[in-house]
XYZ file of C-alpha atoms in Angstrom:
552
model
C 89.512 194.462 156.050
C 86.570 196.042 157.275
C 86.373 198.848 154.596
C 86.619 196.415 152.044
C 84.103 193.731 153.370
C 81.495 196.996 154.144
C 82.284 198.249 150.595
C 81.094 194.784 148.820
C 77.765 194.690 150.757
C 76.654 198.156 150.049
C 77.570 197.170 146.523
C 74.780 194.633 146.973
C 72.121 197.026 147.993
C 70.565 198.367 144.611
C 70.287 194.221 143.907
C 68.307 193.270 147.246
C 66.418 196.453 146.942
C 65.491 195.443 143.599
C 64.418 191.867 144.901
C 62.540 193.519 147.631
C 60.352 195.594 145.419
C 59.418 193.225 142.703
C 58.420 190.742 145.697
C 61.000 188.169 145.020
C 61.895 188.602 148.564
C 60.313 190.092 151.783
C 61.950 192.506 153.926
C 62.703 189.787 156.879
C 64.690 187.470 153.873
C 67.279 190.474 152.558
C 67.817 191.107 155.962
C 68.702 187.734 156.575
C 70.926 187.535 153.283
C 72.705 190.630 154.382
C 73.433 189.149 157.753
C 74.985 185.801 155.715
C 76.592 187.500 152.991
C 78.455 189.982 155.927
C 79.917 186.421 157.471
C 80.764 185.089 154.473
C 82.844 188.416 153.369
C 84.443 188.553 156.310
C 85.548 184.854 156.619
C 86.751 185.752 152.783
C 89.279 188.498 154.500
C 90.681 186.596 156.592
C 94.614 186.594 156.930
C 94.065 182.465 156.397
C 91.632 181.952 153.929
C 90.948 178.655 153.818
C 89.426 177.035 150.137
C 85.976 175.316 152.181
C 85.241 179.279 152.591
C 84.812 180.043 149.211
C 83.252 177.037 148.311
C 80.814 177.694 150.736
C 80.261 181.228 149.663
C 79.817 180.363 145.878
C 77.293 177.744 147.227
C 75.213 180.110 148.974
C 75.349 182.238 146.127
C 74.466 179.575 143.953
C 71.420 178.482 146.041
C 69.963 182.173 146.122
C 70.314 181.988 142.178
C 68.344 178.708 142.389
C 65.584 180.437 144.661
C 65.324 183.418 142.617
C 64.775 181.447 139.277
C 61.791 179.643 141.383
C 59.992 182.404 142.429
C 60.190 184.384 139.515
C 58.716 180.799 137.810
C 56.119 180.857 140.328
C 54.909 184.261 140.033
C 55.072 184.552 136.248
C 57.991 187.436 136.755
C 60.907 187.876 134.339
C 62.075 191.067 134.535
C 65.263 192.744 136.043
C 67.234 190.315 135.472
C 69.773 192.521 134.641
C 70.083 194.467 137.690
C 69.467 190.727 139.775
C 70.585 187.559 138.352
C 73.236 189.011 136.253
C 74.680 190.942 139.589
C 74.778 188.048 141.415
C 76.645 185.534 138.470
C 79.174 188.257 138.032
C 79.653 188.167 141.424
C 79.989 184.406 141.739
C 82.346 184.483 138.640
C 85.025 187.095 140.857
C 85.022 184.656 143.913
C 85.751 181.597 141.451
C 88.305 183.765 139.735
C 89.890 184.713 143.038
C 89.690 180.600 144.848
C 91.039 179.702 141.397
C 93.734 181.650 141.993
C 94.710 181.269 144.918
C 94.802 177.168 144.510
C 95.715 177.142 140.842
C 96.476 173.122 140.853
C 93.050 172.303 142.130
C 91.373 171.051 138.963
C 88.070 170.521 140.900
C 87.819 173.855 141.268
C 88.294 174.990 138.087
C 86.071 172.359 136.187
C 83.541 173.512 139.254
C 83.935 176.901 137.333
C 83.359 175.814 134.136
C 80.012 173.358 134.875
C 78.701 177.064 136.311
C 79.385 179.124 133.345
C 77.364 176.377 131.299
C 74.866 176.184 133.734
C 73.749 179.730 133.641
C 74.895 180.466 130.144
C 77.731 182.942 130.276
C 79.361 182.109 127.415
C 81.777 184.669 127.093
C 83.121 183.716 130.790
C 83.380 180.226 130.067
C 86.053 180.962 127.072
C 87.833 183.033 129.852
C 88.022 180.194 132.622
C 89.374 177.731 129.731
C 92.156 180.080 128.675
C 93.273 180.617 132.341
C 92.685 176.696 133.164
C 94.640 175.999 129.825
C 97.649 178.124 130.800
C 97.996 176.312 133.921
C 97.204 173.129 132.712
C 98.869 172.545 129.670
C 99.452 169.278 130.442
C 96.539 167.779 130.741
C 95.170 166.541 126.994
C 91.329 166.325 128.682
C 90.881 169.833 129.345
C 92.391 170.737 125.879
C 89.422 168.668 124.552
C 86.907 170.092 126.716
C 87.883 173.455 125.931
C 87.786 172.799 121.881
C 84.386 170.898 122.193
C 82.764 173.702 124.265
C 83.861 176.069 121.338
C 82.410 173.777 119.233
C 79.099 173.289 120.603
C 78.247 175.956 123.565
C 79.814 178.734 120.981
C 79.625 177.629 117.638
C 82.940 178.780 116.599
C 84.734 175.432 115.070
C 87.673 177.849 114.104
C 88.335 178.588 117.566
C 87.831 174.826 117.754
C 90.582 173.726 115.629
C 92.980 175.917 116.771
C 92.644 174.509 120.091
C 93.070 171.440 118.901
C 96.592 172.667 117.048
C 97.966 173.979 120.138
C 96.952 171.135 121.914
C 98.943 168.867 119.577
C 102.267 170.870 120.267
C 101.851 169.976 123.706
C 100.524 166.219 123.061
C 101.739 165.353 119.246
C 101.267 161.501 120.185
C 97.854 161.501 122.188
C 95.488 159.102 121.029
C 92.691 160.944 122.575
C 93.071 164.488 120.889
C 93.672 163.317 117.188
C 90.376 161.071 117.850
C 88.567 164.311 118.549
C 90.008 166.473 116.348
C 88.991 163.890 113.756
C 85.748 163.570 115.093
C 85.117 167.210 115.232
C 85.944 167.841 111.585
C 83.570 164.976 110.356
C 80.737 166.995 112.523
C 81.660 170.715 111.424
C 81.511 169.026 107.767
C 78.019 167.428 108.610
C 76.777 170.681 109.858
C 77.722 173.133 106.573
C 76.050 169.812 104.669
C 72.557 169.720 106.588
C 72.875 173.673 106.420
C 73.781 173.960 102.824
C 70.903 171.218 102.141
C 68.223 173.605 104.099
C 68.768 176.298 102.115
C 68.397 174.625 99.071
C 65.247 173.219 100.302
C 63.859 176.704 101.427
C 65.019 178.132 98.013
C 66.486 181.043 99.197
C 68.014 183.555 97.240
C 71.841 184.669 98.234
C 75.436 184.065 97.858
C 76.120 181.592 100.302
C 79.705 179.859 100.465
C 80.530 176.098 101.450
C 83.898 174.996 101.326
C 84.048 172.144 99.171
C 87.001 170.506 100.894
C 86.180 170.700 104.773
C 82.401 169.551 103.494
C 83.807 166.339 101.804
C 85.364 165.283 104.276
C 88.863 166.097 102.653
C 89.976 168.519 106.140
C 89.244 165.500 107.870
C 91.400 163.215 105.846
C 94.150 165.834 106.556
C 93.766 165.114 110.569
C 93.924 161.499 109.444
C 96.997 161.421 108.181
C 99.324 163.174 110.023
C 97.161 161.135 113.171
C 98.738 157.850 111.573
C 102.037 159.689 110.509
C 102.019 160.270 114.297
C 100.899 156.998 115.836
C 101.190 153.419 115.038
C 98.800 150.788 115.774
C 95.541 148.871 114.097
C 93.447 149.832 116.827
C 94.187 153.030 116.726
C 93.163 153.073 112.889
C 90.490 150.874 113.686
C 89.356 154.167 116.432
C 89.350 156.820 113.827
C 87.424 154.476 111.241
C 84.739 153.645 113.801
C 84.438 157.323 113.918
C 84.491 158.132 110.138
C 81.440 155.143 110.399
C 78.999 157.290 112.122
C 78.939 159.667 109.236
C 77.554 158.899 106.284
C 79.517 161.329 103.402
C 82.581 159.184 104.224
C 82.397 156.400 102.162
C 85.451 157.178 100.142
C 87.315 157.983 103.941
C 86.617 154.899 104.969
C 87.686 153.495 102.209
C 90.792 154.894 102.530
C 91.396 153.967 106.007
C 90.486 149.759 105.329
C 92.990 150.118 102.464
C 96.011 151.193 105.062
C 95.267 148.725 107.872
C 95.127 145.972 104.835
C 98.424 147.283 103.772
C 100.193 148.304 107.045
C 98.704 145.899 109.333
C 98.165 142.882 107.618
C 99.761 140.931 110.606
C 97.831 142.257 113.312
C 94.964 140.095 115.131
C 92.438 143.236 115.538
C 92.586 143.659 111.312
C 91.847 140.152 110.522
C 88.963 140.527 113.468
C 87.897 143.577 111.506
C 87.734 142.018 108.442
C 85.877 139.145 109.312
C 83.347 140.959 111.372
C 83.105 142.969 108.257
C 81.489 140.184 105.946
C 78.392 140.436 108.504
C 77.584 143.780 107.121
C 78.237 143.149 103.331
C 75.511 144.418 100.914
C 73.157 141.996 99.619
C 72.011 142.402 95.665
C 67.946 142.570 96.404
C 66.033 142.521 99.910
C 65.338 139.372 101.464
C 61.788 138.595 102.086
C 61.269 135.300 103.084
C 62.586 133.794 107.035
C 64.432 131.185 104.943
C 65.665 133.676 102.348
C 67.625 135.465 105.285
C 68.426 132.745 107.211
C 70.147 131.564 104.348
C 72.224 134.698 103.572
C 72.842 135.403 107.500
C 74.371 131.820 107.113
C 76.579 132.439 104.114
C 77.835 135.630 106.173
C 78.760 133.757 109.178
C 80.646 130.929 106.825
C 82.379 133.728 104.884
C 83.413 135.500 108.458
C 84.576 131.933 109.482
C 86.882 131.649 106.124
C 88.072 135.392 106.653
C 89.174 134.064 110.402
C 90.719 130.926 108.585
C 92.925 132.614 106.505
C 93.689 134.689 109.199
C 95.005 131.763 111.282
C 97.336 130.604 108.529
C 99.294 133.645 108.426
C 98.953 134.392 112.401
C 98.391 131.084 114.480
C 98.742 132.628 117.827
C 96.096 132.605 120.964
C 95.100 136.203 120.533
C 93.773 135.209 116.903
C 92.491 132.147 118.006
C 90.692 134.380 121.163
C 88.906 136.539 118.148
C 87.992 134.135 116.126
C 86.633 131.672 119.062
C 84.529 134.710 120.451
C 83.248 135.473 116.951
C 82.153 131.444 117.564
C 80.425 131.732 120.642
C 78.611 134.960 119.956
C 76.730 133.612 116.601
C 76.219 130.328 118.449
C 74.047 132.596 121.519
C 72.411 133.984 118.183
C 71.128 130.152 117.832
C 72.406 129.994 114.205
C 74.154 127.312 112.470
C 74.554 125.834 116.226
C 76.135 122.816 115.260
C 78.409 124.043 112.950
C 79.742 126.985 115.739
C 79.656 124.746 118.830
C 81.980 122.468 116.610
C 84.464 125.149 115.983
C 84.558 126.244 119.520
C 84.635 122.873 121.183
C 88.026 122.317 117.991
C 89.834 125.818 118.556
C 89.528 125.380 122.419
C 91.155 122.189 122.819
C 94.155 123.542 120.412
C 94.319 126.299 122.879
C 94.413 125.996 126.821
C 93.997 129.643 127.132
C 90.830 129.963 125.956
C 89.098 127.438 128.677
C 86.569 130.011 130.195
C 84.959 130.485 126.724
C 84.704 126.470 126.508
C 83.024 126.174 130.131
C 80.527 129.648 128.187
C 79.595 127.306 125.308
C 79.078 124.038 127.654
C 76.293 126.320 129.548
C 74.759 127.831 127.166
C 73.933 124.524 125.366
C 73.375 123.010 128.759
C 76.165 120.962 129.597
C 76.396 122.327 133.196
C 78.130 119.351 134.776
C 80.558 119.076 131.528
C 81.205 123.229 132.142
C 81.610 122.113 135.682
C 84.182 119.646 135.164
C 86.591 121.766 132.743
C 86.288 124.486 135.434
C 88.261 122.406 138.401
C 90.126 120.754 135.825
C 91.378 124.387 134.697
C 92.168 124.801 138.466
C 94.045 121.476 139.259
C 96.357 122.314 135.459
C 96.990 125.886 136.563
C 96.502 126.059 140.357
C 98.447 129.311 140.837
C 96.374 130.789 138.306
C 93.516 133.760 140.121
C 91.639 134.018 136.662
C 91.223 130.005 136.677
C 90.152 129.919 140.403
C 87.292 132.982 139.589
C 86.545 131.266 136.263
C 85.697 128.065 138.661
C 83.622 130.078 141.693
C 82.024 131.460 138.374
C 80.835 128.104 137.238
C 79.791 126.892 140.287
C 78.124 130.134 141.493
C 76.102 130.266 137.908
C 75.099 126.274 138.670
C 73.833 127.300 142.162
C 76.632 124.735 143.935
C 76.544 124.005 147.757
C 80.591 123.242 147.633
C 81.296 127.123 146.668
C 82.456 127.374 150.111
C 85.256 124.601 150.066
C 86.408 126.344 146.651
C 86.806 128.745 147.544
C 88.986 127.841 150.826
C 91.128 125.597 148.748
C 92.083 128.792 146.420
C 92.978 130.736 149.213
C 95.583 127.397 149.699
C 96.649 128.082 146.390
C 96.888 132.015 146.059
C 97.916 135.134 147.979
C 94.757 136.529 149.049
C 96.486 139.892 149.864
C 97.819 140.367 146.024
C 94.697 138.504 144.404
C 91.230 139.936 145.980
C 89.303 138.632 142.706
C 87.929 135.321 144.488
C 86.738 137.446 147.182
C 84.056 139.239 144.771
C 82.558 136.135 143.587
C 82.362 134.590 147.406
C 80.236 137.923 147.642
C 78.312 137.266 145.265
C 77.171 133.920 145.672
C 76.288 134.761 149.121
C 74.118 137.387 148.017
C 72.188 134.928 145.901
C 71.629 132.151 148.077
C 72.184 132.375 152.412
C 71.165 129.051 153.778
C 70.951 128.953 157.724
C 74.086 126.470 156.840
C 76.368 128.954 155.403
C 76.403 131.315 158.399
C 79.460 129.832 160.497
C 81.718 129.978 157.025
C 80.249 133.379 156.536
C 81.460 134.341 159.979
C 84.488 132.783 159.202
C 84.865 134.597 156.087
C 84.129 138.018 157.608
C 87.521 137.119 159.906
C 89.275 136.689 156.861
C 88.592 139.721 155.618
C 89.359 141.518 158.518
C 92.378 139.903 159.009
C 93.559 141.187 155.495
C 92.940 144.825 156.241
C 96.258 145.747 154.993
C 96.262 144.186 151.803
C 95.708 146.810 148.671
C 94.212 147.444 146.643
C 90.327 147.360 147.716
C 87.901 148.775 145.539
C 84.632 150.610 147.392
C 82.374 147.946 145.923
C 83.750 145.846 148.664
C 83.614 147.781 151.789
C 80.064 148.557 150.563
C 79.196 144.421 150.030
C 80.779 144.076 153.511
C 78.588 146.567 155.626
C 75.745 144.879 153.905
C 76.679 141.297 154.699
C 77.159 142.913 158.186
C 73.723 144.427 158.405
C 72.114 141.556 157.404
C 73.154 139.899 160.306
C 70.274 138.996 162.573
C 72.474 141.212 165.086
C 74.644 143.420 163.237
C 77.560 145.170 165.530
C 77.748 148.920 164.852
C 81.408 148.601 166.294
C 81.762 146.215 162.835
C 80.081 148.741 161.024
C 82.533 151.488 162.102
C 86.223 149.389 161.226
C 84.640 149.058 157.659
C 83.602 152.581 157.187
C 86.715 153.784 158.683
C 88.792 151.447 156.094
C 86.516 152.450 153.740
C 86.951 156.386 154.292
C 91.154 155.767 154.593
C 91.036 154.575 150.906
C 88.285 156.653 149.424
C 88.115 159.761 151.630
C 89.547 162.474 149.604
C 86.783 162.266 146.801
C 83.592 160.162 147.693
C 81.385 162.730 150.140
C 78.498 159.703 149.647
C 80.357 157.744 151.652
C 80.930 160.189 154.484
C 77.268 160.717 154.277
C 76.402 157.384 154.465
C 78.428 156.818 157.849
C 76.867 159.507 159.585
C 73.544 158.182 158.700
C 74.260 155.388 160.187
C 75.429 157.038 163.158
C 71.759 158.662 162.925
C 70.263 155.323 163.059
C 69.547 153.160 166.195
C 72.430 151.276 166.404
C 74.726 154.507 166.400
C 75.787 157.442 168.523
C 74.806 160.321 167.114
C 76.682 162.633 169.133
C 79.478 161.572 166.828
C 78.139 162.944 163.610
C 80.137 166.698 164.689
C 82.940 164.505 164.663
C 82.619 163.150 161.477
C 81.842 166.352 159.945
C 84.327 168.174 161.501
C 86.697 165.242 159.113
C 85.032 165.358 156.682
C 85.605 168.651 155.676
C 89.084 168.743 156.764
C 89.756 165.371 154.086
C 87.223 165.994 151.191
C 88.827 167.807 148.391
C 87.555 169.959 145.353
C 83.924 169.655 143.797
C 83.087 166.747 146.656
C 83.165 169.564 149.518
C 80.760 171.438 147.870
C 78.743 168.702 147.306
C 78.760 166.932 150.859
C 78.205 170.619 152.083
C 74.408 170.656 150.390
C 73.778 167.245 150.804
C 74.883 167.731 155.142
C 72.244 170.770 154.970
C 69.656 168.984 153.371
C 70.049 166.160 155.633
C 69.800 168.221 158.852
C 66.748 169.746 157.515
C 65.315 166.507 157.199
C 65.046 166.942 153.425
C 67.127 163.362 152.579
């Protein structure tokens, strides 16, 4: 082990001599990098290698990559970068190559990989990692994507592209996600050959130049179209690829295309008749409109055509999920503040034939300032459907929006009505109303709402959001206990652990502070890195260094 590790460092020497002599570096720093670099090696040999090791290692690396680039900014230097920086990626490519290998499942790692060979340009490398990544992750459509996009745009090679695309499609024939970007990617490549074909013309220059007709019309496209909707079924997932085709402005005849077989395939589908009358807003107009009235009056005839399209729609399909479209088409014109009375009408009908649709009612009754009508259909919604956790939150809503004083006995009687440890939804508004408005009268239910929520520790699933809201409500006690402070981090940390290093970071600040002990930082540290996993240990690593050095 000790041949090897000696080998690698006088490898290094030509590079810090090199650093040394064009004054990137004094004589005192390489010594101290060849003192680091030796312990890193070494910990690199060991007969347990453990994966924080190398992370470690590339992040050193990474950091005296960093420095370099800053001093040679600073003293106007840019040469031997050859014999320096490229030395020193190389290197940092091998111990990626070897981590990667060594924990070939870690997808952290690998993606940690790729954001370097972006970062610093090797473009050549970064085809590499994707091909090994690929070939032990096959099943992952995302990283097909990623590697077919960075073809696309970090190496220009949209043949590479598309073949990525293809294999990825023998793996994934029904994903949603990779015919979307294949699709998406053949409208740009087109767009590209277009504005390049267009420049040329422009400069007049003389030369042969070829542009394939079909891939520049779109017609390669259309191709990736259809066998996408031989593939998969679904008006939404038509509706996807002709949102896409949208951006683009050669595909007229595309999109004309695609309307024509969601009128014909999905004619009894709730999102096509949504489409289509969402579609009369954007219709074309024979001359521009110059006058206020002038427009007001077509925006008007729009809106009534929309409202016929959504009529027609109802005959054929009379179910809530129409009537939920057409209702939200309603109350989005009527915020517009056209044709109010004509919209509020339509709501205030199509909500009362439908029960489900009572939280867009109690929207409409404040927004034209019926707060105490809004707050009346809210607790009616609650007494009709009492087991119901959307009709509860729809009611804290109300009453948290009207800046009520009886939140608080709402709220109890939900948690009379619901299972607080399956439903945590009312929980999120009680936050939030507190946040807006803490009277010296709320604090007893406050305290008495902190007990609830410690006495539902077990109940899943919590979201970070509200361990965070609780350590706040807890510091914002006039005497905040740090033992209080510790149960929610800790419940916090058992749920989120594994990924969020903020969180770990934010405990042992608080450990820092003067309510904590900060002889238990080493502790948390020490667990930290034993629970964090992939790209978050390298990132709670800098941000732990930075914070000892008083630098955060």
């Amino acid at each position: 082990m000790a041949e090897i590790v000696q080998q690698r460092i006088e490898n290094r020497i030509p590079e810090w001599e090199q650093l040394e002599r064009v004054g990137l570096f004094t004589k005192k720093e390489i010594k101290s990098m060849l003192k680091r670099a030796t312990a890193l090696e070494y910990k690199l040999h060991r007969l347990i290698i453990s994966k924080v090791d190398f992370i470690a290692y590339i992040q050193y690396e990474i950091n005296v990559l960093e420095l370099i680039k800053k001093r040679r900014s600073r003293i106007g230097y840019t040469f031997k970068k050859e014999e320096i920086e490229f030395s020193i990626i190389s290197r940092i490519n091998n111990i990626f190559k070897r981590a990667t290998t060594k924990w070939k499942n870690d997808l952290q790692l690998w993606l940690s990989h790729v954001a370097f060979c972006k970062k610093w340009n090797t473009k050549g490398q970064l085809s590499k990692v994707f091909s090994s990544m690929l070939a032990i992750h096959p099943e992952k459509p995302a990283v097909w994507i990623m590697a077919a996009k960075s073809e696309m745009e970090d190496r220009n090679s949209p043949e590479s592209a598309r073949q990525l695309f293809l294999r990825a499609l023998r793996f994934h024939p029904e994903s949603q996600k990779v015919y979307q970007e294949y699709f998406r990617m053949e409208l740009l490549h087109a767009e590209k050959l277009r504005k390049e074909q267009k420049e040329l013309e422009k400069a007049e220059i003389d030369g042969e130049y070829e542009f394939p007709l079909e891939i520049m019309s779109g017609k390669l496209a259309e191709v990736v179209y259809r066998d996408a909707t031989t593939k998969i079924q679904g008006a939404d997932f038509i509706l996807s690829l002709l949102n896409i085709a949208a951006i683009f402005d050669f595909t007229k005849e595309l999109q004309a295309t695609i309307i024509q077989d969601l009128q014909g395939k999905y004619a009894d589908h709730e999102v096509t008749w949504d489409f289509m009358a969402r579609r009369e807003l954007d219709a074309a107009v024979g001359e521009e409109l110059q006058s206020a009235k002038g427009r007001a009056s077509d925006i008007a005839r729009r809106e009534e055509r929309c409202c016929q399209v959504y009529e027609e729609g109802l005959n054929m399909l009379n179910t809530e999920a129409m009537w939920t479209c057409y209702v939200s088409f309603c109350l989005e014109r009527f915020k517009r503040k056209t044709n109010v009375h004509e919209l509020k009408e339509k709501v205030n009908i199509s909500t009362a034939r439908q029960s489900g649709l009572l939280s867009v009612q109690v929207q409409v009754l404040l927004t034209s300032g019926g707060s105490e009508q809004a707050a009346a259909v809210a607790m009616a919604a609650t007494q009709r459907h009492s087991q119901s956790v959307a009709m509860w939150c729809l009611a804290l809503q109300t009453l948290l929006d009207l800046g009520s004083g009886t939140m608080g006995k709402i709220f109890q009687d939900a948690l009379t009505h619901i299972n607080p440890k399956v439903h945590m939804n009312a929980h999120t508004h009680t936050q939030n109303w507190y946040c807006k408005s803490r009277p010296a009268s709320i604090l007893s239910w406050l305290t008495s709402y902190i007990h609830v929520f410690l006495s539902l520790h077990e109940s899943r699933p919590f979201s970070k959001a509200f361990f965070t809201r609780m350590i706040q409500i807890e510091k914002e006690q006039e005497t905040p206990k740090m033992t209080n402070l510790r149960d929610f981090y800790e419940r916090a940390l058992s749920e989120f652990g594994s990924t969020d290093d903020d969180l770990w970071l934010e405990y042992i600040r608080e450990e820092l502070g003067p309510r904590g002990q900060p002889e238990n930082c080493g502790r948390i540290h020490w667990r930290a890195m034993k629970i964090l996993e992939g790209e978050s240990v390298e990132r709670f690593i800098t941000q732990y260094t930075l914070l000892q050095t008083g630098h955060i």
